[in-house]
CSV table of C-alpha atoms in Angstrom, one decimal:
chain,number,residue,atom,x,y,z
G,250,UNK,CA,-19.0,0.6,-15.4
G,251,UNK,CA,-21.2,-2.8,-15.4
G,252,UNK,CA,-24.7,-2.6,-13.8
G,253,UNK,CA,-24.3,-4.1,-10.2
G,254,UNK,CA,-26.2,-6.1,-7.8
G,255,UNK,CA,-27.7,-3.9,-4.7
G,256,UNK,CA,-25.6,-5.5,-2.1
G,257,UNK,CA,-22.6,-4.2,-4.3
G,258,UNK,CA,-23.7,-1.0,-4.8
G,259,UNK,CA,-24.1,-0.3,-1.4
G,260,UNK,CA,-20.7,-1.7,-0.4
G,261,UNK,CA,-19.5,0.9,-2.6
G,262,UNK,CA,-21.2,3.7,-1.3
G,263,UNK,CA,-20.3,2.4,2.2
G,264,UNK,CA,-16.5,2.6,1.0
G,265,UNK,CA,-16.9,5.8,-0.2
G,266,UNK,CA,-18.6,7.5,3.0
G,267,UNK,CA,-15.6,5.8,5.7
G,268,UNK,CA,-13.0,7.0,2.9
G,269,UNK,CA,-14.6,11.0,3.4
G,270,UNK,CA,-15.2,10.2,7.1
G,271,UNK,CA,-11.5,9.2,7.0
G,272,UNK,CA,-10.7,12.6,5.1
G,273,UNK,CA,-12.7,15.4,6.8
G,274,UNK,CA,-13.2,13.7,10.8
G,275,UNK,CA,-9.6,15.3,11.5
G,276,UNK,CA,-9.4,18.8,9.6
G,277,UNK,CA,-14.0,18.7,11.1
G,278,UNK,CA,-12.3,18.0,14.3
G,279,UNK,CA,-9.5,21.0,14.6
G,280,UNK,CA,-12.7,23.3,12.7
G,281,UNK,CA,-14.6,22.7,15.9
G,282,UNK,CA,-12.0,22.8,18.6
G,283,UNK,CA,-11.0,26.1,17.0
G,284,UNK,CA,-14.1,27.8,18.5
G,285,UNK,CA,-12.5,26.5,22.0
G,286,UNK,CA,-11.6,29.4,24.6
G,287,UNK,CA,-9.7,27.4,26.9
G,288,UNK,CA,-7.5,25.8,23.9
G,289,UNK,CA,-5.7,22.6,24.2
G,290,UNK,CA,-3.8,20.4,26.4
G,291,UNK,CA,-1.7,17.6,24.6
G,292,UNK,CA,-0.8,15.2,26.9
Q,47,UNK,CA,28.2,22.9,-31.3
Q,48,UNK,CA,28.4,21.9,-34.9
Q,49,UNK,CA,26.7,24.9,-37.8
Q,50,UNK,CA,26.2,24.1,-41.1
Q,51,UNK,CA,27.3,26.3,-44.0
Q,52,UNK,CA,24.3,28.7,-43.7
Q,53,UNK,CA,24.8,29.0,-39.5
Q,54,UNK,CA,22.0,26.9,-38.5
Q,55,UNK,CA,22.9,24.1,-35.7
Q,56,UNK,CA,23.4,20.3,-37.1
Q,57,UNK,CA,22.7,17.8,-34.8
Q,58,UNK,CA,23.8,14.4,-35.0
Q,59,UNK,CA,21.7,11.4,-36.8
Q,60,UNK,CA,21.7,8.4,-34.9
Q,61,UNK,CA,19.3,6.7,-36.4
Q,62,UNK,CA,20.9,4.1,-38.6
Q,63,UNK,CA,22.1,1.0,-37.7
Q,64,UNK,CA,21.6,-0.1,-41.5
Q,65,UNK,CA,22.8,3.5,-43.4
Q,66,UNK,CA,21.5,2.4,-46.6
Q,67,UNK,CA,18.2,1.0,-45.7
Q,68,UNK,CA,15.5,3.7,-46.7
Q,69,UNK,CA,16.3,6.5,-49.9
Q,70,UNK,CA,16.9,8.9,-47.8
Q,71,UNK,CA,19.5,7.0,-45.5
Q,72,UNK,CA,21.4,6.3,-49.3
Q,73,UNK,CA,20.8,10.3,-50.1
Q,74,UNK,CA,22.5,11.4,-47.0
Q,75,UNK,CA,25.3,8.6,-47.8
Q,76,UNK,CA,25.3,9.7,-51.1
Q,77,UNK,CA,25.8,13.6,-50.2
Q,78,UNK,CA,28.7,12.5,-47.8
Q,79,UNK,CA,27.9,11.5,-44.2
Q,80,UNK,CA,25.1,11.4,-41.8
Q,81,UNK,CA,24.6,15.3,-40.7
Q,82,UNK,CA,21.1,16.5,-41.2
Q,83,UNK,CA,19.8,20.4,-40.5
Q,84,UNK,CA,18.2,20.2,-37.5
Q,85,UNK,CA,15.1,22.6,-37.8
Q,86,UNK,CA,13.7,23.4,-33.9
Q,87,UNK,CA,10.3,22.3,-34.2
Q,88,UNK,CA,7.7,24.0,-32.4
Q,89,UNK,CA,7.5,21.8,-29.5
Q,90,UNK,CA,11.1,21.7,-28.9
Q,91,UNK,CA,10.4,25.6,-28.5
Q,92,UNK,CA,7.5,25.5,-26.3
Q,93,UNK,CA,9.6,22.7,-23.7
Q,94,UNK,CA,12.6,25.2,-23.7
Q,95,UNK,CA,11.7,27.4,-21.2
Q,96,UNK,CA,10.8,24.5,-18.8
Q,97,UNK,CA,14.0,22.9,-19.4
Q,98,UNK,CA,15.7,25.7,-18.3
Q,99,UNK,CA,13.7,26.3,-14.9
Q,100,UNK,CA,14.3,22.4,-14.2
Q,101,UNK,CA,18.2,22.1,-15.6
Q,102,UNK,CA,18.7,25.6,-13.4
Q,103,UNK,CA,16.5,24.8,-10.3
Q,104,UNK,CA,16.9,21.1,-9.8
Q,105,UNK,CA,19.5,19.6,-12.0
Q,106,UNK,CA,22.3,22.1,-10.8
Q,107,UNK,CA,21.3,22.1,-7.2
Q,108,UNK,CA,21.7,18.4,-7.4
Q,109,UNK,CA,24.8,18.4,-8.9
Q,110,UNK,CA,26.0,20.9,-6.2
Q,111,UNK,CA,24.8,18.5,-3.2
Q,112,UNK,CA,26.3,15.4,-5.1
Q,113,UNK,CA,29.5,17.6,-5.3
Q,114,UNK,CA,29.3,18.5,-1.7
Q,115,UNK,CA,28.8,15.0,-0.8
Q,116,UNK,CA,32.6,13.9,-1.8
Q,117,UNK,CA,34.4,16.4,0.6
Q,118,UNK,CA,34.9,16.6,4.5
Q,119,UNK,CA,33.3,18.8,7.3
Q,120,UNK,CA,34.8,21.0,8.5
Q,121,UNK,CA,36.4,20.7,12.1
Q,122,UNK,CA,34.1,24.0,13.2
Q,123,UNK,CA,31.5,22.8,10.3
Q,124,UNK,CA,31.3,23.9,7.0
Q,125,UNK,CA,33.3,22.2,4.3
Q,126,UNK,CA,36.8,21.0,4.3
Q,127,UNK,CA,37.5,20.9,0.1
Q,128,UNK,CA,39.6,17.8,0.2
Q,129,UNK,CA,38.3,14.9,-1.2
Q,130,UNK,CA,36.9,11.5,-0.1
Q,131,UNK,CA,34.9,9.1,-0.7
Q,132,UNK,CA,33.3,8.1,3.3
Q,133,UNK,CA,30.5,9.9,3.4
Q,134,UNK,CA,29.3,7.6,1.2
Q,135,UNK,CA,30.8,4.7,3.0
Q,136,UNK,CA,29.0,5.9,6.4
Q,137,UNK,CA,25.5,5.7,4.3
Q,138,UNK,CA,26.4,1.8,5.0
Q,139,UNK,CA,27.1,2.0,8.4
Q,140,UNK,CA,24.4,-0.3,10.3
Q,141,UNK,CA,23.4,2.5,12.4
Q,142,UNK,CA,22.3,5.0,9.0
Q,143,UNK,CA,21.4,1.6,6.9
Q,144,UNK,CA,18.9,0.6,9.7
Q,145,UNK,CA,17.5,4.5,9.8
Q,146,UNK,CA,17.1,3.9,5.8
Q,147,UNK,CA,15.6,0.2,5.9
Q,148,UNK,CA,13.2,1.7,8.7
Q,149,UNK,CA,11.9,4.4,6.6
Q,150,UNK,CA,11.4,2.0,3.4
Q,151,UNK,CA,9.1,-0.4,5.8
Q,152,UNK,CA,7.4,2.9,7.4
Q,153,UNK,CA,6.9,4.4,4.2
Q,154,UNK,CA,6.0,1.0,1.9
Q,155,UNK,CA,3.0,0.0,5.1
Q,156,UNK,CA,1.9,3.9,4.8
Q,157,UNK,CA,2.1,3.3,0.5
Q,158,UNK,CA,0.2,-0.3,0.9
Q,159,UNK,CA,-2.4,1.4,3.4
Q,160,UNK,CA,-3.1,4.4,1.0
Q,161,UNK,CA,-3.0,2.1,-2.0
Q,162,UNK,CA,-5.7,-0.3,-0.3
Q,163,UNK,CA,-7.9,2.6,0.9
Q,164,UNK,CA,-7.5,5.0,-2.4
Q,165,UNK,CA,-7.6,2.0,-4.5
Q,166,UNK,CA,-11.5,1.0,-2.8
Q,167,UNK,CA,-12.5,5.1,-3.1
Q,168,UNK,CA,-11.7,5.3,-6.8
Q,169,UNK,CA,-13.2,2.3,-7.9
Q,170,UNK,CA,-16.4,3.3,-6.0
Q,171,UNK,CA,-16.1,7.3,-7.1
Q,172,UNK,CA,-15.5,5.6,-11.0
Q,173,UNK,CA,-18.6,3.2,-9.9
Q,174,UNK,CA,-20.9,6.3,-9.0
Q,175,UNK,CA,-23.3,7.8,-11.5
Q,176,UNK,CA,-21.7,9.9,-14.4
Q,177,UNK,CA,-23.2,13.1,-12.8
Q,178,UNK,CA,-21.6,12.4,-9.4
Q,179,UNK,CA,-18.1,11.4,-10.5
Q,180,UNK,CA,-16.4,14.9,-10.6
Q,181,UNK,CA,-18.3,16.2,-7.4
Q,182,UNK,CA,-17.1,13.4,-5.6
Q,183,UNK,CA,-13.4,13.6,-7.1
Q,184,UNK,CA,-13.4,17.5,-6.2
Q,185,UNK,CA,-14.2,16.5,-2.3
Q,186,UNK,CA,-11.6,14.1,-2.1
Q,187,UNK,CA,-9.0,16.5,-3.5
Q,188,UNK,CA,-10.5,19.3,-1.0
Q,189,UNK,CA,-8.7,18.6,1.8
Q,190,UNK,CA,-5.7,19.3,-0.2
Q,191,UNK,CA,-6.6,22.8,0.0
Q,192,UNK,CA,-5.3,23.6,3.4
Q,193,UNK,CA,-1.7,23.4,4.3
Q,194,UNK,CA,-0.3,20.1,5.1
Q,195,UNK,CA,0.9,21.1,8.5
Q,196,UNK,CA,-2.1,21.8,9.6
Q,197,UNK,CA,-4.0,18.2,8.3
Q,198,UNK,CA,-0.8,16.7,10.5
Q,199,UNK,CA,-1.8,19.1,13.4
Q,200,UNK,CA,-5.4,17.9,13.1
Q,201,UNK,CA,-4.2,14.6,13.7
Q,202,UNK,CA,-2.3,15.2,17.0
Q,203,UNK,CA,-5.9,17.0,18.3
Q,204,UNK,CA,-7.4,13.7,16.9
Q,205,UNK,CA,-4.6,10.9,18.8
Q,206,UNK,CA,-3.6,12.9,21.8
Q,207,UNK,CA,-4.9,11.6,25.2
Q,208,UNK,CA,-7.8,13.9,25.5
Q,209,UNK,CA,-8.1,13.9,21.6
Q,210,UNK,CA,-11.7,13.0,20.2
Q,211,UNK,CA,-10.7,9.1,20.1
Q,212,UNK,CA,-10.2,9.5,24.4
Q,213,UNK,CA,-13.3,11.1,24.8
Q,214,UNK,CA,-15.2,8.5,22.5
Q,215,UNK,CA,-13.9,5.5,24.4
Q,216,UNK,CA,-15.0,7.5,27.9
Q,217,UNK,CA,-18.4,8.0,26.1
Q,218,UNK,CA,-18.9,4.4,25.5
Q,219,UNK,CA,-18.0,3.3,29.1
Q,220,UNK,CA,-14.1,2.8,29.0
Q,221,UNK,CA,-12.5,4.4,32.2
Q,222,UNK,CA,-8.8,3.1,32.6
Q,223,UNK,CA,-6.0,5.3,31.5
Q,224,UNK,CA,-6.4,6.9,27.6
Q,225,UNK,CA,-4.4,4.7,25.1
Q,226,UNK,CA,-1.2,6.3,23.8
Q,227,UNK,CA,-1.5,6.7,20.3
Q,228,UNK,CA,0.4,9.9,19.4
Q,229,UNK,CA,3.7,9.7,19.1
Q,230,UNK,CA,3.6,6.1,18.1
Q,231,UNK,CA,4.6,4.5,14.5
Q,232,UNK,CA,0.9,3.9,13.8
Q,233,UNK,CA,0.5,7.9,14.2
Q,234,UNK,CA,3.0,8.3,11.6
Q,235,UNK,CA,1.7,5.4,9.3
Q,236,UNK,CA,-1.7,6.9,9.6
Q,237,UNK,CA,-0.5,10.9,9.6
Q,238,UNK,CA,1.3,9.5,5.7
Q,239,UNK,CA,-1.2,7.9,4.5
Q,240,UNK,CA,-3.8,10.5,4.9
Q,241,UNK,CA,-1.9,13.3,3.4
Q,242,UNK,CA,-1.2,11.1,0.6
Q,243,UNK,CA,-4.1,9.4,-0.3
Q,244,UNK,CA,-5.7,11.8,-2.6
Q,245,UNK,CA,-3.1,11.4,-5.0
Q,246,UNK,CA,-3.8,7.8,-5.1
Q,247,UNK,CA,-7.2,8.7,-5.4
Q,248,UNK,CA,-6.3,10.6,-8.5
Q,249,UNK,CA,-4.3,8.0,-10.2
Q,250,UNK,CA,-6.1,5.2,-10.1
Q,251,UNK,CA,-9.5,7.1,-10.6
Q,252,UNK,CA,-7.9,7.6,-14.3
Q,253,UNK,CA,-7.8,4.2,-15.7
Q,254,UNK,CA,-10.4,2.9,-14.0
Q,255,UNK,CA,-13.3,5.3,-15.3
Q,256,UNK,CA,-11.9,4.5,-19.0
Q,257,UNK,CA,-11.7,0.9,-18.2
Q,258,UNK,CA,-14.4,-0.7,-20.7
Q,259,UNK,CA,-17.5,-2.1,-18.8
Q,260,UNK,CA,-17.4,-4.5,-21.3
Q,261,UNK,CA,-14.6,-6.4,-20.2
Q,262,UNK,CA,-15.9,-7.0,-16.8
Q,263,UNK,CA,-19.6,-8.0,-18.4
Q,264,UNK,CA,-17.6,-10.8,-20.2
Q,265,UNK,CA,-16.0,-12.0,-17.4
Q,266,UNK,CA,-19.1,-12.1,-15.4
Q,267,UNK,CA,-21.1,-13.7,-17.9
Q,268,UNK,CA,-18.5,-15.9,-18.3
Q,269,UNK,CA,-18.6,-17.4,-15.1
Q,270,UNK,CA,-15.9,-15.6,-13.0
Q,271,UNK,CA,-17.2,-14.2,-9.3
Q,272,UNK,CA,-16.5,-10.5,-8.9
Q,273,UNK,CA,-13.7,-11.1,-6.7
Q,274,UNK,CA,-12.3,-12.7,-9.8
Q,275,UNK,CA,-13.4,-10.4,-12.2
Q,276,UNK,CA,-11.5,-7.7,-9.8
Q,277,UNK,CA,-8.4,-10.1,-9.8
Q,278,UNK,CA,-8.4,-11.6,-13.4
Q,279,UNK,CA,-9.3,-8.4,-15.2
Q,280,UNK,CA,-9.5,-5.1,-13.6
Q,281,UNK,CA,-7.0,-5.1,-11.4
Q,282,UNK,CA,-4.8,-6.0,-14.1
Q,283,UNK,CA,-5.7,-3.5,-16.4
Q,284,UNK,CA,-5.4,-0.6,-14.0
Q,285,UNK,CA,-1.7,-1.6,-12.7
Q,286,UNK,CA,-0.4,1.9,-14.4
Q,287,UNK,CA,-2.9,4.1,-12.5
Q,288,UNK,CA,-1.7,1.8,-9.4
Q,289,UNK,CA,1.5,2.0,-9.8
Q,290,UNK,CA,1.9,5.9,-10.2
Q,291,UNK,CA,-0.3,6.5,-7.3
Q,292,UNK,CA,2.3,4.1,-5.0
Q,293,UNK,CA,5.0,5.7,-6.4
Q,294,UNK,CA,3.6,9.4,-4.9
Q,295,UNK,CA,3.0,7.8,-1.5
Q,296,UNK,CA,6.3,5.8,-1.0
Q,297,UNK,CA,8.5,8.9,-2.6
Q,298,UNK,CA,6.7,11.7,-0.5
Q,299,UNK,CA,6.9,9.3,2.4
Q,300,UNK,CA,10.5,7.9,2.4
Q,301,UNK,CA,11.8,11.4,2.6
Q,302,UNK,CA,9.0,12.9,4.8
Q,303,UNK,CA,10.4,14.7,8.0
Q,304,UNK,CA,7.8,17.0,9.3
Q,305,UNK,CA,4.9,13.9,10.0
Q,306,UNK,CA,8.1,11.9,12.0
Q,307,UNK,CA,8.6,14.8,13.7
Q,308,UNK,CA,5.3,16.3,14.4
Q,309,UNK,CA,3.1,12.6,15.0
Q,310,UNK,CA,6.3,10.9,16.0
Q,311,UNK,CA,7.7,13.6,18.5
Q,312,UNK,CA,11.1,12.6,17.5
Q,313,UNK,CA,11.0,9.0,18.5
Q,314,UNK,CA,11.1,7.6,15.1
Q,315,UNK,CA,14.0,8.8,13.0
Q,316,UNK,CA,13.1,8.9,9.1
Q,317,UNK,CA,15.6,9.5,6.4
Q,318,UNK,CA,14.2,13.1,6.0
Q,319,UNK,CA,14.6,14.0,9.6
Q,320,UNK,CA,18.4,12.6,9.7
Q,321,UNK,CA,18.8,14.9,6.7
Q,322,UNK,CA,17.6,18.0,8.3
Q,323,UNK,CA,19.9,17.2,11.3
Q,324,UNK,CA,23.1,16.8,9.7
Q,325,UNK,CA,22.3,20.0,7.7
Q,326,UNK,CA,20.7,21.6,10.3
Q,327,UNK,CA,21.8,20.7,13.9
Q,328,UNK,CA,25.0,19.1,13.4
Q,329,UNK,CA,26.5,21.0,10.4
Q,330,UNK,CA,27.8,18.5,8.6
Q,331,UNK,CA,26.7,19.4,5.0
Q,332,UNK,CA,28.8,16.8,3.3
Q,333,UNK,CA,27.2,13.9,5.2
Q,334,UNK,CA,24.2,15.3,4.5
Q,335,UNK,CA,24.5,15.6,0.9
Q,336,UNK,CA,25.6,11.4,0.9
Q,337,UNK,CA,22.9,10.5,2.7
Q,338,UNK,CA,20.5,12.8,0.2
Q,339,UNK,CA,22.0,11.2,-2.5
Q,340,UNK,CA,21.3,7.7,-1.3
Q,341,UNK,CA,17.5,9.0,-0.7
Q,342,UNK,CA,17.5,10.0,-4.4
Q,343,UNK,CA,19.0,6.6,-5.5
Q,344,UNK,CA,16.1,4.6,-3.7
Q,345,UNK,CA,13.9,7.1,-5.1
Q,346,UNK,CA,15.3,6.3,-8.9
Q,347,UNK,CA,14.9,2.9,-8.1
Q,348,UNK,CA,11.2,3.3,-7.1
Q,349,UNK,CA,10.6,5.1,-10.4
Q,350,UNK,CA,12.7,2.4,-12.9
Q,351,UNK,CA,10.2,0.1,-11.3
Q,352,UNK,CA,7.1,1.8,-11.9
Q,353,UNK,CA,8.2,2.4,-15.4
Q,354,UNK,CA,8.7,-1.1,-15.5
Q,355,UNK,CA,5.5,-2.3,-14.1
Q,356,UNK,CA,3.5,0.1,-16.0
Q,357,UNK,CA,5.2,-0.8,-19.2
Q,358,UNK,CA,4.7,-4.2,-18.6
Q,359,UNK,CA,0.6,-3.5,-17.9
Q,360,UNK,CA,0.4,-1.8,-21.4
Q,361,UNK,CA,1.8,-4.7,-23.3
Q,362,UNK,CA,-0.9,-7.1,-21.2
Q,363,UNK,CA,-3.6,-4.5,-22.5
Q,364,UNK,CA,-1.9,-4.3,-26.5
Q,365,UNK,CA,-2.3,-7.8,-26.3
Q,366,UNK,CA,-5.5,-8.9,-24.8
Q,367,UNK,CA,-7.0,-5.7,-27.2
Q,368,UNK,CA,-5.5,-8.1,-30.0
Q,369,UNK,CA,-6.8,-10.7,-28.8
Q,370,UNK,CA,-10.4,-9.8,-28.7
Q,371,UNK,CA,-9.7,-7.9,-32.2
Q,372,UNK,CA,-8.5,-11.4,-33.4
């Protein structure tokens, strides 16, 4: 792709990161509760 | 079907609307009529055994539910053999019509969403440095690797009222009673769109890392902003990648029933979930099949307008490459 301006380029990498947060925050999430003893209460 | 002299299966030749056009059309004429051998080609070969897993695993099945779909339930369930034609005519009803118009807007804000998001992550994965691209492809496809029930069930720990989203808000101050956010529409919405989003990641990642940087560098240097470069040029150029991964999301979507029923705790009826009651709770198979049916006709729909858009895309790109050959 064309060469981009830094302010680009960093939008870009700031997409990137909140589209893996968005991807791996809920299946990180049920990873750590999984250590929890007392399990879960869904209210 | 039709053997020639020596045994071997004739097929056919359709393919002249003027017979006497080309020497060979005027040999065939010539030896009597339009029949030609027809030599199985190796290709022809090597699709066989697929067409027979999909004729015998998906095109009879469906011809057994759109069979099923023209008879009566049974007064005890099961299937009356007598035909009719209102199952169907109950698909219309404005109670099951409604169910279907609010799976089409759950599923096309869930498509939009994912297209918006996936759209933004392949354009900045096909943006990356050549090194990084398939590193950061293979991490967005990762999550696929676990079962889907349990990336819905990581959203209920995430929404429920002591879920990580409560316990945020308490962290930054907020004491008044947790928001409900499971079993909402937005908890469905959001539960789609993230199961889904890979394969729009996927399918627009395609023709965006083989769109030519040139194109872009022109418009630039001639004047256009990059919002207008993104507009004007690449968006255009990239409809088919687009298009295919909408197509994923809204299919998957309209006829989803475990996210309505795991993030939605029942409260929002889907096509999929009326589907699996009729068959399911209330036994009657021959509604059920209808109302499959209908989901499959949407479905064709969706898919005759993909075709459509993406055909429509390639002539755009046939003629602007002409143009710049020109």
């Amino acid at each position: 792709m064309a060469e981009r301006s830094p302010a680009t380029r960093r939008t870009l990498w700031l997409a990137l990161v909140l589209v893996f947060a968005f991807l791996y925050i809920p299946i990180a999430v049920l990873v750590a509760l999984s250590f929890n003893e007392g399990g879960l209460a869904f209210r | 079907m039709v053997r020639a002299a020596d045994g071997k299966p004739i097929a056919w030749l359709s393919e002249r609307r003027t017979p006497g056009a080309t020497p060979e059309g005027r040999a065939r004429q010539g030896r009597g009529g339009y029949f030609v051998k027809y030599q199985p080609s190796r290709s022809s070969l090597l699709m066989a055994p697929a067409l027979v897993w999909l004729t015998a695993l998906m095109v009879v099945p469906c011809a057994l539910v759109l069979a099923l779909a023209f008879f009566r339930r049974g007064i005890y369930g099961g299937i009356d053999y007598t035909f009719t034609l209102e199952n169907f005519g109950l698909v219309f009803d404005p109670l099951y019509a409604g169910i279907f118009l609010n799976s089409a807007r759950i599923a096309g804000t869930a498509t939009l969403i994912a297209v918006v998001i996936g759209y933004a992550a392949a354009y900045a994965i096909a943006a990356a440095p050549r090194r990084w691209q398939p590193v950061f492809l293979f991490f967005a496809v990762l999550p696929f690797w676990s079962n889907y029930l349990i990336r819905t069930y990581a959203w209920i720990v995430l929404l429920n009222r002591e879920g990580l989203i409560t316990q945020l808000l308490r962290w930054f101050g907020y004491t008044g009673e947790p928001p409900s956010m499971l079993y909402t529409e937005g908890a469905v919405i959001a539960g789609l769109v993230y199961n889904y989003l890979p394969f729009v990641i996927l399918a627009c990642y395609a023709p965006l890392s083989r769109l030519n940087p040139e194109l872009a560098e022109a418009s630039r240097d001639l004047g256009a902003s990059a919002a207008t470069t993104l507009r004007r040029v690449i968006l255009p150029l990239t409809v088919p990648g687009i298009a295919a991964g909408a197509v994923f999301v809204f299919v998957l979507s309209i006829g989803n029933f475990v996210t309505p029923a795991l993030l939605g705790g029942g409260r929002f009826q889907m096509i999929g979930n009326l589907v699996y009651d009729q068959f399911l709770t209330a036994n009657d198979w021959p509604f059920g099949a209808a109302l499959a049916m209908a989901l499959i006709a949407i479905m064709l729909l969706v898919l005759m307008a993909q075709a459509l858009a993406t055909d429509r895309a390639a002539g755009r790109a046939a003629e602007a490459r002409g143009q710049a050959d020109g």
